[in-house]
Tab-separated table of C-alpha atoms in Angstrom:
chain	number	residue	atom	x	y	z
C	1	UNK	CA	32.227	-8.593	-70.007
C	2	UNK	CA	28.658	-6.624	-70.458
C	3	UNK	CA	27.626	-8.184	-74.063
C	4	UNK	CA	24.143	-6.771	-75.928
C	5	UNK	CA	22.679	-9.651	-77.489
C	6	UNK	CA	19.590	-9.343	-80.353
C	7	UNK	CA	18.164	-12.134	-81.349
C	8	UNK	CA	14.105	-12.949	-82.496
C	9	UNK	CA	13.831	-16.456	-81.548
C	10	UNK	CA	13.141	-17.147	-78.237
C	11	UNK	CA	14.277	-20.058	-77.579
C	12	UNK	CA	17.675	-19.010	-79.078
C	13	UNK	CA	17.876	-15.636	-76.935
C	14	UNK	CA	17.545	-18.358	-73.788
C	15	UNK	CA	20.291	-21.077	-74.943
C	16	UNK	CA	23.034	-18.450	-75.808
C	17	UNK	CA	21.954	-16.161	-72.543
C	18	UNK	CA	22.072	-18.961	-70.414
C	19	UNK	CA	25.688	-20.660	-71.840
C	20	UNK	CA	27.073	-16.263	-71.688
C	21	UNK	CA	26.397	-16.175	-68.257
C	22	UNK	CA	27.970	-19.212	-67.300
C	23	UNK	CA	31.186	-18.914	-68.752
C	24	UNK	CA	30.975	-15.268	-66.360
C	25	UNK	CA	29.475	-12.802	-69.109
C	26	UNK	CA	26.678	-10.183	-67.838
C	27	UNK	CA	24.126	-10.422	-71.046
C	28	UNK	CA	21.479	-7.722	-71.992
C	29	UNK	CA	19.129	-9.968	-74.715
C	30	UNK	CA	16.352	-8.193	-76.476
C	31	UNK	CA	14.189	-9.420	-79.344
C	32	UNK	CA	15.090	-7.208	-82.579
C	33	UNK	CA	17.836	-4.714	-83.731
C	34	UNK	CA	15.894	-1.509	-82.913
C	35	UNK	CA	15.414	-2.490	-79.645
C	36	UNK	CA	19.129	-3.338	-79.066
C	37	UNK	CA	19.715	-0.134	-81.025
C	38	UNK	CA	17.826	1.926	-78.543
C	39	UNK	CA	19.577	0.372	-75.692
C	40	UNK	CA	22.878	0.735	-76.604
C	41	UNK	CA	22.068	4.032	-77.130
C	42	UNK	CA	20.424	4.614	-73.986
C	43	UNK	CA	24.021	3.550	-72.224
């Protein structure tokens, strides 16, 4: 599963990147809501 994650805190964006793509999930992680907006948008 592709999964768009947006999160601010570092150190959070690593933990819950790291555990998605061990249990098989391909993660896109990006630092604020705009961003994440843009890049959903961008497909």
């Amino acid at each position: 599963m592709q999964l768009l994650l947006a999160e601010n805190e570092q150190k959070t964006i690593e933990y819950l990147t790291k555990g998605l793509r061990e249990d098989g999930h391909a993660v896109d992680a990006v630092g604020n809501g705009a961003d994440a907006l843009a890049l959903a948008l961008a497909g």
